[in-house]
PDB file of C-alpha atoms in Angstrom:
ATOM      1  CA  MET E   1      -0.460   8.700 -15.403  1.00 77.00           C
ATOM      2  CA  SER E   2      -4.194   7.777 -16.140  1.00 84.00           C
ATOM      3  CA  TRP E   3      -5.835   4.849 -17.806  1.00 81.00           C
ATOM      4  CA  SER E   4      -9.093   3.645 -18.521  1.00 90.00           C
ATOM      5  CA  TYR E   5      -9.506   0.227 -17.363  1.00 89.00           C
ATOM      6  CA  SER E   6     -12.130  -0.730 -14.618  1.00 91.00           C
ATOM      7  CA  ASN E   7     -12.665  -3.900 -12.935  1.00 95.00           C
ATOM      8  CA  TRP E   8     -15.379  -2.791 -10.108  1.00 95.00           C
ATOM      9  CA  TYR E   9     -17.963  -5.476  -9.294  1.00 96.00           C
ATOM     10  CA  THR E  10     -21.589  -4.184  -9.821  1.00 96.00           C
ATOM     11  CA  GLY E  11     -22.673  -1.329  -7.555  1.00 94.00           C
ATOM     12  CA  GLU E  12     -18.658  -0.538  -6.626  1.00 94.00           C
ATOM     13  CA  PRO E  13     -17.359   1.684  -5.587  1.00 92.00           C
ATOM     14  CA  ASP E  14     -20.670   2.713  -3.092  1.00 91.00           C
ATOM     15  CA  ASP E  15     -18.621   4.504  -0.477  1.00 86.00           C
ATOM     16  CA  ASN E  16     -20.885   2.658   2.171  1.00 85.00           C
ATOM     17  CA  GLY E  17     -19.767   4.273   5.215  1.00 83.00           C
ATOM     18  CA  GLY E  18     -16.966   6.326   4.161  1.00 84.00           C
ATOM     19  CA  ALA E  19     -15.092   3.329   2.225  1.00 89.00           C
ATOM     20  CA  ASP E  20     -12.087   4.840   0.604  1.00 89.00           C
ATOM     21  CA  CYS E  21      -9.618   1.954   0.460  1.00 88.00           C
ATOM     22  CA  GLY E  22     -10.159  -0.990  -1.783  1.00 87.00           C
ATOM     23  CA  ARG E  23      -9.822  -5.035  -1.741  1.00 88.00           C
ATOM     24  CA  LEU E  24     -10.118  -7.852  -4.338  1.00 90.00           C
ATOM     25  CA  LEU E  25     -13.384  -9.550  -4.064  1.00 92.00           C
ATOM     26  CA  SER E  26     -12.514 -13.223  -4.354  1.00 91.00           C
ATOM     27  CA  ALA E  27     -16.190 -14.617  -4.153  1.00 94.00           C
ATOM     28  CA  HIS E  28     -16.683 -12.182  -7.454  1.00 95.00           C
ATOM     29  CA  GLY E  29     -13.775 -13.133  -9.595  1.00 95.00           C
ATOM     30  CA  TYR E  30     -11.481 -10.556  -7.878  1.00 93.00           C
ATOM     31  CA  ARG E  31     -13.326  -7.895  -9.029  1.00 96.00           C
ATOM     32  CA  TRP E  32     -12.823  -4.821  -7.041  1.00 94.00           C
ATOM     33  CA  GLY E  33     -14.722  -3.420  -4.547  1.00 93.00           C
ATOM     34  CA  ASP E  34     -14.286  -0.475  -2.153  1.00 92.00           C
ATOM     35  CA  SER E  35     -14.033  -1.312   1.982  1.00 90.00           C
ATOM     36  CA  SER E  36     -13.013   0.639   5.211  1.00 88.00           C
ATOM     37  CA  CYS E  37      -9.684   1.651   5.675  1.00 87.00           C
ATOM     38  CA  MET E  38     -10.030   0.246   8.859  1.00 87.00           C
ATOM     39  CA  ASN E  39     -10.075  -3.198   7.597  1.00 81.00           C
ATOM     40  CA  SER E  40      -7.023  -5.348   7.887  1.00 81.00           C
ATOM     41  CA  MET E  41      -6.031  -6.919   4.887  1.00 74.00           C
ATOM     42  CA  ASP E  42      -3.045  -8.767   3.223  1.00 73.00           C
ATOM     43  CA  TYR E  43      -1.512  -5.975   0.928  1.00 70.00           C
ATOM     44  CA  ILE E  44      -2.546  -3.267  -0.846  1.00 66.00           C
ATOM     45  CA  CYS E  45      -0.357  -1.335  -4.115  1.00 71.00           C
ATOM     46  CA  GLU E  46      -0.755   2.186  -5.182  1.00 74.00           C
ATOM     47  CA  LEU E  47       0.445   3.476  -8.493  1.00 74.00           C
ATOM     48  CA  ARG E  48       1.809   7.223  -8.640  1.00 74.00           C
TER      49      ARG E  48
END
């Protein structure tokens, strides 16, 4: 399955330090940002 929708925040994803996971940026209208997979988050969903 593929889709064309994107909601990345400006400059994201930037893979800063190997950031391979995603997060919602609440301070920026819940746009997407990448993040280290070592960061603890409340939840994440994956569509397969």
